[in-house]
mmCIF file of C-alpha atoms in Angstrom:
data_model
loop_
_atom_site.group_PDB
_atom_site.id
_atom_site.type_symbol
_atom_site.label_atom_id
_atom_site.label_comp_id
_atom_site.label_asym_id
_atom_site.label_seq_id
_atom_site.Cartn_x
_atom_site.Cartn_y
_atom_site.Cartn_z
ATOM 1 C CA UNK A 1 -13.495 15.648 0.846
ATOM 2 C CA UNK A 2 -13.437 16.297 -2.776
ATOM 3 C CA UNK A 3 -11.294 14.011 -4.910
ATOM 4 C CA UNK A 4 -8.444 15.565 -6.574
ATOM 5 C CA UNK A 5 -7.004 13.848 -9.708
ATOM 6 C CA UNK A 6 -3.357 14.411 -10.581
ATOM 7 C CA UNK A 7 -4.030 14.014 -14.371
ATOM 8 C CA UNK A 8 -7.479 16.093 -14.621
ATOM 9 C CA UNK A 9 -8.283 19.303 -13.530
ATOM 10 C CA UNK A 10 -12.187 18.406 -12.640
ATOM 11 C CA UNK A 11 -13.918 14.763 -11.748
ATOM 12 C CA UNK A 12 -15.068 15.023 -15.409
ATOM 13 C CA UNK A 13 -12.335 13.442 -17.741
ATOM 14 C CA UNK A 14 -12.296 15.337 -20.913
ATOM 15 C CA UNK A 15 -12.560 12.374 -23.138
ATOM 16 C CA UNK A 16 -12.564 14.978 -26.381
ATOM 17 C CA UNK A 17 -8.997 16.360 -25.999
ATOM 18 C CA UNK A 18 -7.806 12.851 -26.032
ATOM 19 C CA UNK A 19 -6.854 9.642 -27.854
ATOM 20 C CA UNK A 20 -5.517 6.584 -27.916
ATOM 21 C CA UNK A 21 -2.643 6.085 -29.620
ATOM 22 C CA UNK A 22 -2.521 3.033 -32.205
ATOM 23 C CA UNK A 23 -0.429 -0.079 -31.756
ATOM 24 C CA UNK A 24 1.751 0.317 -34.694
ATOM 25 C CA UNK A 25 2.583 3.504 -32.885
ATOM 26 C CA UNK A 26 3.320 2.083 -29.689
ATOM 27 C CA UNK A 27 5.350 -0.392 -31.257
ATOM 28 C CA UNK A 28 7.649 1.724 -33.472
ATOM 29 C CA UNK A 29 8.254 3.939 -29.867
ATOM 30 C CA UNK A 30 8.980 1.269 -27.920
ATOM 31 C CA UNK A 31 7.361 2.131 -25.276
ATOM 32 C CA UNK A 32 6.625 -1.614 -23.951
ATOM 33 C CA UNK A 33 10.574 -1.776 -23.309
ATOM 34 C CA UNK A 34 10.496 1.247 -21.857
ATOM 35 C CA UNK A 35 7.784 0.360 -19.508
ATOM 36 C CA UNK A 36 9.739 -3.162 -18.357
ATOM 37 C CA UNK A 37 12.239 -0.488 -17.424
ATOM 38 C CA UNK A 38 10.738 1.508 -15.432
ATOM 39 C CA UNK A 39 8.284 -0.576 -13.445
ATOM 40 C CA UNK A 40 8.519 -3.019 -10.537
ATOM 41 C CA UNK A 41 6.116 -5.935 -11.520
ATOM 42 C CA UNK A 42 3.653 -6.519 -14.605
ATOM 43 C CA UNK A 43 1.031 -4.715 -12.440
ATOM 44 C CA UNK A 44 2.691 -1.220 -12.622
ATOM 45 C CA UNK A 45 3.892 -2.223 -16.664
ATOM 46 C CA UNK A 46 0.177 -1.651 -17.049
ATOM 47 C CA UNK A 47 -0.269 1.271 -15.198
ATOM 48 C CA UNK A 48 2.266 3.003 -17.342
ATOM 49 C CA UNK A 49 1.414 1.534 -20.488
ATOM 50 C CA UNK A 50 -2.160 2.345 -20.465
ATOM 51 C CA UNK A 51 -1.425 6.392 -19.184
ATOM 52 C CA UNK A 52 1.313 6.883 -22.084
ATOM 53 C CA UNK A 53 -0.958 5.318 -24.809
ATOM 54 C CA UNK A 54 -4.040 7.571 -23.475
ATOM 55 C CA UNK A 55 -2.757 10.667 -25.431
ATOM 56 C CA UNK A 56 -3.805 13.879 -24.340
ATOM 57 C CA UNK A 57 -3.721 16.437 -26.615
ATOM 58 C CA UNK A 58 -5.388 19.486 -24.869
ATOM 59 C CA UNK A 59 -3.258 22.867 -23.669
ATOM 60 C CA UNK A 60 -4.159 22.790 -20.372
ATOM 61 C CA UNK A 61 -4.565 19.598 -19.178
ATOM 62 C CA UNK A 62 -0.731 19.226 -20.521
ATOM 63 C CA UNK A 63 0.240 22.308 -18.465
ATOM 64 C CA UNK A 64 -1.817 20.981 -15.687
ATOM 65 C CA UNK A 65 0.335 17.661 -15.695
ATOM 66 C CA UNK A 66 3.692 19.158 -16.079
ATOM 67 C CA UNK A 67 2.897 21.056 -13.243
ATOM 68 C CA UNK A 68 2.679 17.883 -11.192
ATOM 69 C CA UNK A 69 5.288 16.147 -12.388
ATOM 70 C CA UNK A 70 7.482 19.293 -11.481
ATOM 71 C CA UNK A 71 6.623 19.218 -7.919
ATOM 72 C CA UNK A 72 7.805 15.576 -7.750
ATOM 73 C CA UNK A 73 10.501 15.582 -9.835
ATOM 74 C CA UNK A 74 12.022 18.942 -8.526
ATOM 75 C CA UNK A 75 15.118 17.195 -6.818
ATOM 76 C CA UNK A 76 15.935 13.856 -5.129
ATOM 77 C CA UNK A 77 14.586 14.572 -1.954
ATOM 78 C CA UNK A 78 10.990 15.698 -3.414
ATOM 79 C CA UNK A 79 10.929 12.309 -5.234
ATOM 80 C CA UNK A 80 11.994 10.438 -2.236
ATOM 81 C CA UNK A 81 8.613 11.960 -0.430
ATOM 82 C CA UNK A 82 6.414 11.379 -3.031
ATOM 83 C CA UNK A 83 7.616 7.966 -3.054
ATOM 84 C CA UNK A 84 6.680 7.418 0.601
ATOM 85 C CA UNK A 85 3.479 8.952 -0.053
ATOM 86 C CA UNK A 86 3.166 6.455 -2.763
ATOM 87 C CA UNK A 87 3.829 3.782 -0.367
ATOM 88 C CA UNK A 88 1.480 4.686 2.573
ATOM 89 C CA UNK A 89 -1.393 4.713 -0.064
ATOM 90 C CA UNK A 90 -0.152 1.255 -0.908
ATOM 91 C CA UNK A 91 0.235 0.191 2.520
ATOM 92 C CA UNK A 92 -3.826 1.670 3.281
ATOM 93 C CA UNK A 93 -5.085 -0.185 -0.347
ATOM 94 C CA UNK A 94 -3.291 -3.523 1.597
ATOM 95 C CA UNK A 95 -5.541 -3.015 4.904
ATOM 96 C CA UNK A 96 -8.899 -1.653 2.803
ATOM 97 C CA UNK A 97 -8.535 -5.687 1.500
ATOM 98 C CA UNK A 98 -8.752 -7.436 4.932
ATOM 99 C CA UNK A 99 -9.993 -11.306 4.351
ATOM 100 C CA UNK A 100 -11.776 -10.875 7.587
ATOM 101 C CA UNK A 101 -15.593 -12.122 7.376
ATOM 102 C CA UNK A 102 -18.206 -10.923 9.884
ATOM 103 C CA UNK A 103 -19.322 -14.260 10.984
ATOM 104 C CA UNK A 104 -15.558 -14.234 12.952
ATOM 105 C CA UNK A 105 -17.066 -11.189 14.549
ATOM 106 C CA UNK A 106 -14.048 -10.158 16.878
ATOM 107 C CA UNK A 107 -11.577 -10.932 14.050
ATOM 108 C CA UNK A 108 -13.936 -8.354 11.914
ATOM 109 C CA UNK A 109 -13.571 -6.150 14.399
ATOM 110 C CA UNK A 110 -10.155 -5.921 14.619
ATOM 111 C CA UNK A 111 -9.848 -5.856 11.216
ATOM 112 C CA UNK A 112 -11.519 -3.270 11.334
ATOM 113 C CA UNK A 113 -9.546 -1.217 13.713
ATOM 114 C CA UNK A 114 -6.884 -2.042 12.021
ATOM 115 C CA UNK A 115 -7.929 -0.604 8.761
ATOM 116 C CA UNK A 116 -8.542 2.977 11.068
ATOM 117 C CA UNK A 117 -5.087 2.745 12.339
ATOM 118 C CA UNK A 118 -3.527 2.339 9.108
ATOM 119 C CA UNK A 119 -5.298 5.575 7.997
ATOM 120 C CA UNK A 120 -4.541 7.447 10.490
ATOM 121 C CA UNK A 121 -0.974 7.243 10.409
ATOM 122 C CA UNK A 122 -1.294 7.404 6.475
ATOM 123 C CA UNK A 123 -3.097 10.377 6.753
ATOM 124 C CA UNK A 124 -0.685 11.884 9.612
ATOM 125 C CA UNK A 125 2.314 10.874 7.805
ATOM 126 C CA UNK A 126 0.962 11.879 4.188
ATOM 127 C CA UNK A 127 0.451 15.503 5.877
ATOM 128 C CA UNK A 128 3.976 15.899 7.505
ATOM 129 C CA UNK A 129 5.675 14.608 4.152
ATOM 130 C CA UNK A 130 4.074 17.838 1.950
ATOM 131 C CA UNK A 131 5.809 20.188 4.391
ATOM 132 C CA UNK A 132 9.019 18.787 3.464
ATOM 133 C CA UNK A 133 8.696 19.840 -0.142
ATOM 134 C CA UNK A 134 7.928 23.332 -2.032
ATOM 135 C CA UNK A 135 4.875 22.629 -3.704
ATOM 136 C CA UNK A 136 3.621 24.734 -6.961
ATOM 137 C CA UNK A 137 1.000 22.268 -8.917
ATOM 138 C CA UNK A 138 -2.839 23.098 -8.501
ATOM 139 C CA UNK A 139 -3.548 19.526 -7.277
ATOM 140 C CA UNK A 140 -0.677 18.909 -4.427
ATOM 141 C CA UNK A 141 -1.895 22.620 -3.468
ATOM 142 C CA UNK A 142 -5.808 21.523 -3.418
ATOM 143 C CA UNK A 143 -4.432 17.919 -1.759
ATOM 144 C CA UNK A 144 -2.534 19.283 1.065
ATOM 145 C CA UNK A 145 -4.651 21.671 2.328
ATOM 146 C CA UNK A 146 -7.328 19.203 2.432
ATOM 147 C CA UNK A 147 -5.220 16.915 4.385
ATOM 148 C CA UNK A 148 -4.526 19.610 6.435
ATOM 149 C CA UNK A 149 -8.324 20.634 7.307
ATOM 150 C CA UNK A 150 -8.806 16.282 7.903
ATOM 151 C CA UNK A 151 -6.168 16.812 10.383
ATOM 152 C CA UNK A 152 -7.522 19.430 12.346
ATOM 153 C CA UNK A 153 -11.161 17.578 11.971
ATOM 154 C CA UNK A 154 -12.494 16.559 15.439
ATOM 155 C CA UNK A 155 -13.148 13.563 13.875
ATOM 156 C CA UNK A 156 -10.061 12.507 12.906
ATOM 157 C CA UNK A 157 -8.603 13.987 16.258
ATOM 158 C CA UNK A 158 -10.689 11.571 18.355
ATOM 159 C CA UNK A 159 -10.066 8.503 15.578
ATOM 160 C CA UNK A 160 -5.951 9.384 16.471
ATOM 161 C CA UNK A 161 -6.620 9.384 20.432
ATOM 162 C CA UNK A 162 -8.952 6.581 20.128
ATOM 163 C CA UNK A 163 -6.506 4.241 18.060
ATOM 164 C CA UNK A 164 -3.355 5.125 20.217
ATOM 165 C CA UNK A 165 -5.338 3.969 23.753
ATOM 166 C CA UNK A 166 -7.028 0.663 22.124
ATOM 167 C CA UNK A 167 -3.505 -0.146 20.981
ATOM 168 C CA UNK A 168 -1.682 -0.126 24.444
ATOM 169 C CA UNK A 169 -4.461 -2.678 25.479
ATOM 170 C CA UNK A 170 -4.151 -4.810 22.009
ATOM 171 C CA UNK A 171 -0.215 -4.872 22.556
ATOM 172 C CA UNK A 172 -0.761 -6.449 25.879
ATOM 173 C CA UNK A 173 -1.625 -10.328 24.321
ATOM 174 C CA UNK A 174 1.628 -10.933 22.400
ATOM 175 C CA UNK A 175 1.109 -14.935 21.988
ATOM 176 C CA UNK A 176 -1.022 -17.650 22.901
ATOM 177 C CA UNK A 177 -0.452 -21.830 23.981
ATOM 178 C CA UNK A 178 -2.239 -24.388 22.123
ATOM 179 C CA UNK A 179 -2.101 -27.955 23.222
ATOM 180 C CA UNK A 180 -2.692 -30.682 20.315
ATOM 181 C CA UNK A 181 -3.150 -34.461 21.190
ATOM 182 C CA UNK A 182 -1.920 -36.550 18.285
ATOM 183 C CA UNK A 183 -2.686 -39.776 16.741
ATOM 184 C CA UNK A 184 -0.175 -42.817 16.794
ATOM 185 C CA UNK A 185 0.689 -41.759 13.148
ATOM 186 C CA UNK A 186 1.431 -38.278 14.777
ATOM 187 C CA UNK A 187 -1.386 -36.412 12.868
ATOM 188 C CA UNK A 188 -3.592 -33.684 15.116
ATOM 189 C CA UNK A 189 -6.258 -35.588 16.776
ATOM 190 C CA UNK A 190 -7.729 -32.461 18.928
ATOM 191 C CA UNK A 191 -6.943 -29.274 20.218
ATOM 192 C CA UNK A 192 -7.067 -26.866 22.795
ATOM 193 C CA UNK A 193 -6.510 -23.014 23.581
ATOM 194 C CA UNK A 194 -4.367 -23.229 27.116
ATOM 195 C CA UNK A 195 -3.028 -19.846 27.775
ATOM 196 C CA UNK A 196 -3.462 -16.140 26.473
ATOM 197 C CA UNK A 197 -0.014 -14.882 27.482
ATOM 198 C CA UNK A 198 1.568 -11.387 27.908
ATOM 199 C CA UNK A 199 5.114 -12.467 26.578
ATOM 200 C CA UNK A 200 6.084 -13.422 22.904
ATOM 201 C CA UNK A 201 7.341 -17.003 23.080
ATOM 202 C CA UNK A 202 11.352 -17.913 21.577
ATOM 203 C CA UNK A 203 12.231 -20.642 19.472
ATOM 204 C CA UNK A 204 14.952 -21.141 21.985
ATOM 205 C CA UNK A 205 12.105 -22.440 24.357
ATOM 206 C CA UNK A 206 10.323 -24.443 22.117
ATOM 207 C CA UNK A 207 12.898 -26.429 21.109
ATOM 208 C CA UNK A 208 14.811 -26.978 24.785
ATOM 209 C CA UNK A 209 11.033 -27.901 25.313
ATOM 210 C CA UNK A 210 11.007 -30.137 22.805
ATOM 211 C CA UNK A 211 14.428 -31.879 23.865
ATOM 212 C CA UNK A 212 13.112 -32.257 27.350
ATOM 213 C CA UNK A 213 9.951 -34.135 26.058
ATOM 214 C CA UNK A 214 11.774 -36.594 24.480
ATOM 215 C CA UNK A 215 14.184 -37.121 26.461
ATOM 216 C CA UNK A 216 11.656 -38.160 29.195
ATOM 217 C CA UNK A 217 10.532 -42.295 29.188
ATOM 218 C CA UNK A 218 7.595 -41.802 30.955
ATOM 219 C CA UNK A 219 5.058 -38.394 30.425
ATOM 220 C CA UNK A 220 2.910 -37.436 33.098
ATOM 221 C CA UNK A 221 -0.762 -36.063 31.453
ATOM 222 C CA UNK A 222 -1.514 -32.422 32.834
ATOM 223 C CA UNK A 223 -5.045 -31.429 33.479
ATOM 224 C CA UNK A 224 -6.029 -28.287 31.744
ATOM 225 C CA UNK A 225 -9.245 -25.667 32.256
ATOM 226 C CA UNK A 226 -9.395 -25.666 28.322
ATOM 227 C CA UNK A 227 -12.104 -27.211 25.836
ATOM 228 C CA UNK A 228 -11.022 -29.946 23.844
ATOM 229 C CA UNK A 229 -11.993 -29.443 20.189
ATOM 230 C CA UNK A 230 -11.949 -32.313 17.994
ATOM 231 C CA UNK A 231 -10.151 -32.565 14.403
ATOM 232 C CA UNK A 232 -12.814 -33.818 11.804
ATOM 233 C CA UNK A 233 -12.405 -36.653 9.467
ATOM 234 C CA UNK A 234 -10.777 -35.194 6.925
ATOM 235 C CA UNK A 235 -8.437 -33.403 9.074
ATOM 236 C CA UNK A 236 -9.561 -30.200 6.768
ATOM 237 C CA UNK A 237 -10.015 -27.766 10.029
ATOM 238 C CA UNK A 238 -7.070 -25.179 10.496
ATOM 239 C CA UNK A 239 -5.642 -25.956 13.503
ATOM 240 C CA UNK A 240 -5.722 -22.407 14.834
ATOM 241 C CA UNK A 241 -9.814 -21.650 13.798
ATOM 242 C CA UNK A 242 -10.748 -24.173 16.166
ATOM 243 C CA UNK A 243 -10.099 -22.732 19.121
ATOM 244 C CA UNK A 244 -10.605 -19.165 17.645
ATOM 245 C CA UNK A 245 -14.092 -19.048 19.660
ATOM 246 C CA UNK A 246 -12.215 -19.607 22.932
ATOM 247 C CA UNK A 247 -9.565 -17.058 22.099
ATOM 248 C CA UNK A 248 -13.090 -14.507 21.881
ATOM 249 C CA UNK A 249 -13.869 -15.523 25.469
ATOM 250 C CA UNK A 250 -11.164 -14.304 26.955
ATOM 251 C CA UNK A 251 -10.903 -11.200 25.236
ATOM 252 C CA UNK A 252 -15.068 -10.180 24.983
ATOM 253 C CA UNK A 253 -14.811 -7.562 27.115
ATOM 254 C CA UNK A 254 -12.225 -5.775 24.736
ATOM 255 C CA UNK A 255 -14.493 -6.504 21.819
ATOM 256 C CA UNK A 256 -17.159 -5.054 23.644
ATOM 257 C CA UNK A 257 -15.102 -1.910 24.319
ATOM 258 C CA UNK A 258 -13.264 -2.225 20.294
ATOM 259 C CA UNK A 259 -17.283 -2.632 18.818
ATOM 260 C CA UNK A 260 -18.961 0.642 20.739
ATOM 261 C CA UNK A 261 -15.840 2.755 19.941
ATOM 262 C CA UNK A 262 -15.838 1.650 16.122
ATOM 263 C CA UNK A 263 -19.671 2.695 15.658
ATOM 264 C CA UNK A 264 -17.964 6.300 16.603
ATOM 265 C CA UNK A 265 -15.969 6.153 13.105
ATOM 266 C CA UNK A 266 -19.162 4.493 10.665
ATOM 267 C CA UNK A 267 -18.348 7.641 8.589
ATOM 268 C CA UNK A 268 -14.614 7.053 7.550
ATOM 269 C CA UNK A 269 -14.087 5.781 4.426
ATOM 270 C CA UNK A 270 -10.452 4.925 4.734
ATOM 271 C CA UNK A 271 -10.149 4.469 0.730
ATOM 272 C CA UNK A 272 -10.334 8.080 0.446
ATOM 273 C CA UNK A 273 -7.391 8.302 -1.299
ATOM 274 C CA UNK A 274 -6.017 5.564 -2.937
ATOM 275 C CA UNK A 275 -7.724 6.215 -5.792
ATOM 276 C CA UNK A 276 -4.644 8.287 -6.664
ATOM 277 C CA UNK A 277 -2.107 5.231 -6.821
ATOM 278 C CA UNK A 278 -2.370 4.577 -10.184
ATOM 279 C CA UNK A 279 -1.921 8.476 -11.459
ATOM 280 C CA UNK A 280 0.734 8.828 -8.587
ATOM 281 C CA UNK A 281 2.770 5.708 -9.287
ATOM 282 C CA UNK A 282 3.742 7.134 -13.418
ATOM 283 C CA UNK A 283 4.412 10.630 -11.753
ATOM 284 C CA UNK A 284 6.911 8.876 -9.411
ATOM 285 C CA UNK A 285 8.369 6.062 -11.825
ATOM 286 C CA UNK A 286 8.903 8.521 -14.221
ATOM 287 C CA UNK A 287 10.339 11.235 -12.014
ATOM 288 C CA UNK A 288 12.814 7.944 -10.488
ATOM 289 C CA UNK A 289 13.570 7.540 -14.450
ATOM 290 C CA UNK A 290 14.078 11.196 -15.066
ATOM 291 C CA UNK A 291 16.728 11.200 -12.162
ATOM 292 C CA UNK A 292 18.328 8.094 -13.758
ATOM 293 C CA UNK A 293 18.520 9.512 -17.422
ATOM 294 C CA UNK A 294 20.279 12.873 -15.691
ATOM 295 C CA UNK A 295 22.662 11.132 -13.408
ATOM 296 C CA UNK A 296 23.768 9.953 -16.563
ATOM 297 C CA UNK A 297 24.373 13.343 -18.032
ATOM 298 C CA UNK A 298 21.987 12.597 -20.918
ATOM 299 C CA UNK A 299 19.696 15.969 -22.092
ATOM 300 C CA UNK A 300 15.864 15.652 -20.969
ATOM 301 C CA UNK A 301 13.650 18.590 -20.969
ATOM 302 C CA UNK A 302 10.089 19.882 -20.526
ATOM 303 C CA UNK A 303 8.263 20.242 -23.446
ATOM 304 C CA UNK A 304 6.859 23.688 -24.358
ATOM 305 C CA UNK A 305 3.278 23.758 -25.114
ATOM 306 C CA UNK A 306 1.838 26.049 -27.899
ATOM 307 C CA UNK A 307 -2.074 25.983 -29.405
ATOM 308 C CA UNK A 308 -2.959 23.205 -31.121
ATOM 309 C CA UNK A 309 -2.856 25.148 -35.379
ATOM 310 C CA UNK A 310 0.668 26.184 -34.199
ATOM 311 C CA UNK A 311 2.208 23.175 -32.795
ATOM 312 C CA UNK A 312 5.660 21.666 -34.767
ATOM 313 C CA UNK A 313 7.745 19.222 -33.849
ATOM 314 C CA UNK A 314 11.867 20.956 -33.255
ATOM 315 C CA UNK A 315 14.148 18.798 -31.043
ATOM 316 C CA UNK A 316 17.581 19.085 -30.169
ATOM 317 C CA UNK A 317 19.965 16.647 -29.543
ATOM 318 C CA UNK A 318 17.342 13.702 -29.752
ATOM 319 C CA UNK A 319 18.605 9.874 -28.957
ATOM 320 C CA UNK A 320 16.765 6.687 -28.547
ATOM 321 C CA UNK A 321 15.448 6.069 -25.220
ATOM 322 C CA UNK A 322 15.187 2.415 -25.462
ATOM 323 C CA UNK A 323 18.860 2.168 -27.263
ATOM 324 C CA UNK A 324 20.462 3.771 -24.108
ATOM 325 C CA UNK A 325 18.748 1.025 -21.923
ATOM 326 C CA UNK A 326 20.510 -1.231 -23.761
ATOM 327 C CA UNK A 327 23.737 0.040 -23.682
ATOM 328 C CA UNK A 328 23.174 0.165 -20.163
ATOM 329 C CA UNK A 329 22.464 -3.363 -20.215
ATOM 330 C CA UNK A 330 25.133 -4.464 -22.276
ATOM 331 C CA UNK A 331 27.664 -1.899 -19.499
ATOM 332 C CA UNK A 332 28.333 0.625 -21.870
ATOM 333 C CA UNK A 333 28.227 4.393 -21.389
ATOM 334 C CA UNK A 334 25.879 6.429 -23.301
ATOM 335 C CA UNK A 335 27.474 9.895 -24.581
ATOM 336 C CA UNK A 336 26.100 12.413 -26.062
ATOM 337 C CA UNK A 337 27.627 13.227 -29.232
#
């Protein structure tokens, strides 16, 4: 699947029909206020800043990026979707960064699955969202129908059936017992795996547990199929990786069944699309922004674009972005005069 960018037409950025704009400039528009504004963390302050100071100057690419910012800021609803399709992507990024190593090997594996799960529903989700919303841009055009022809892919048709069977098995184990022996100082001495169990446990349990422990003089030692593992030294070991290897023994034969079923899906690259996050979180930011500025009944428009030895600069009822922020801040009303 060829990638579609939402700020160039073609894979090749045309670095000549832009520029960076200089600091002074940057400065003197504010747009670092504007930015603290408009983002949710310091991450997507970046994201903005460095796509408003990378100046693009060329007819078409402008035209081109209107376009898509039309399609997602057409009306509430169409920047609502966009901003679920902004968070699936997210949500896929999240699982594409799995800490899981190989050496764990079943924990890799299920990591793995994991990350296939994610994508599907991303993928199934991302394709029902577009046919809530008239769409008119070249690249949401290009985008959905290729989402479209993934979702009629044999591929990804077996990678949906495949994922929804695995997880009625997976949702069977919903918690496991772990006995710990302590020292007189009440630190974890050992530790064992007891039970793989089909129920969640309550903290209601636990602590009448608890209650009944104590309230005991005398405690009777039970006798347990399960290998003690021993804490080290330096009490270092996570309490839960210890008896991670036992945890594998009971459920092998799943991994055995998760590993030859994975090998079916080497060819996904589940990444496929978040390379759009950063281009798609300034079109929706800015189309939340452009919402705000008109539920205010503040004038924004659409620039029109004319060739480059023609271009001058006649506005109409201009005001200071950054100075109606603040009277917002301070709870006063911007008006326009």
């Amino acid at each position: 699947m060829a990638n579609v960018h939402l700020f160039w037409m073609t894979e090749e950025r045309e670095e000549a029909c832009c520029r960076t704009l200089l600091e002074d400039v940057v400065q003197n528009l504010g747009l670092s206020t504007l930015c603290e504004h408009i983002a949710k963390n310091q991450t997507e302050q970046k994201i903005l800043m460095e796509h408003l100071t990378d100046f693009c100057s060329d007819e078409a690419t402008i035209q081109y990026r209107q376009d898509v910012f039309r399609d997602i800021a057409a009306d509430p609803h169409a920047t609502a979707v966009f901003q679920e399709i902004l968070a699936q992507l997210q949500f896929l990024q999240i699982q594409n960064h799995s800490n899981a190593s190989e050496e764990a090997r079943l924990w890799f594996l299920f990591s793995r699955f994991r990350e296939l799960e994610a994508y599907a529903a991303c993928i199934r989700r991302i394709h029902e969202l577009f046919q809530e919303v008239a769409l008119s841009s070249t690249a949401f055009l290009a985008l959905r129908g290729q989402i479209a022809e993934l979702i009629q892919s044999d591929v990804f048709r077996a990678l949906e059936a495949f994922v929804k069977g695995f997880r009625l098995d997976v949702d069977q184990v919903k918690s496991i017992t772990v006995g710990i022996n302590l020292d007189a100082s009440l630190n974890p001495e050992s530790v064992a795996l007891v039970s793989v169990n089909s129920q969640k446990y309550k903290s209601q349990t636990f602590i009448s547990s608890v209650s009944n422990v104590f309230e005991k003089k005398e405690f009777q030692d039970l006798l347990l199929p399960a290998k003690l593992h021993q804490m080290s030294q330096d009490r270092q070991d996570h309490l839960l990786y210890v008896v991670y290897q036992d945890v594998e023994r009971y459920v092998k034969p799943l991994a055995r069944t998760l590993s030859d079923s994975l090998n079916r899906f080497t060819s996904i690259c589940t990444n496929t699309l978040t390379y759009l996050i950063p281009e798609l979180l300034f079109y929706v930011r800015f189309a939340e922004f452009y919402h705000e500025i008109r539920a205010l009944s503040m004038p924004v428009c659409f620039p029109s674009i004319r060739e480059k030895a023609l271009r001058e600069t006649d506005i109409e009822g201009v005001y200071h972005l950054n100075l109606m922020l603040h009277m917002l801040e301070r709870g006063q009303a911007p008006q326009q005069e």
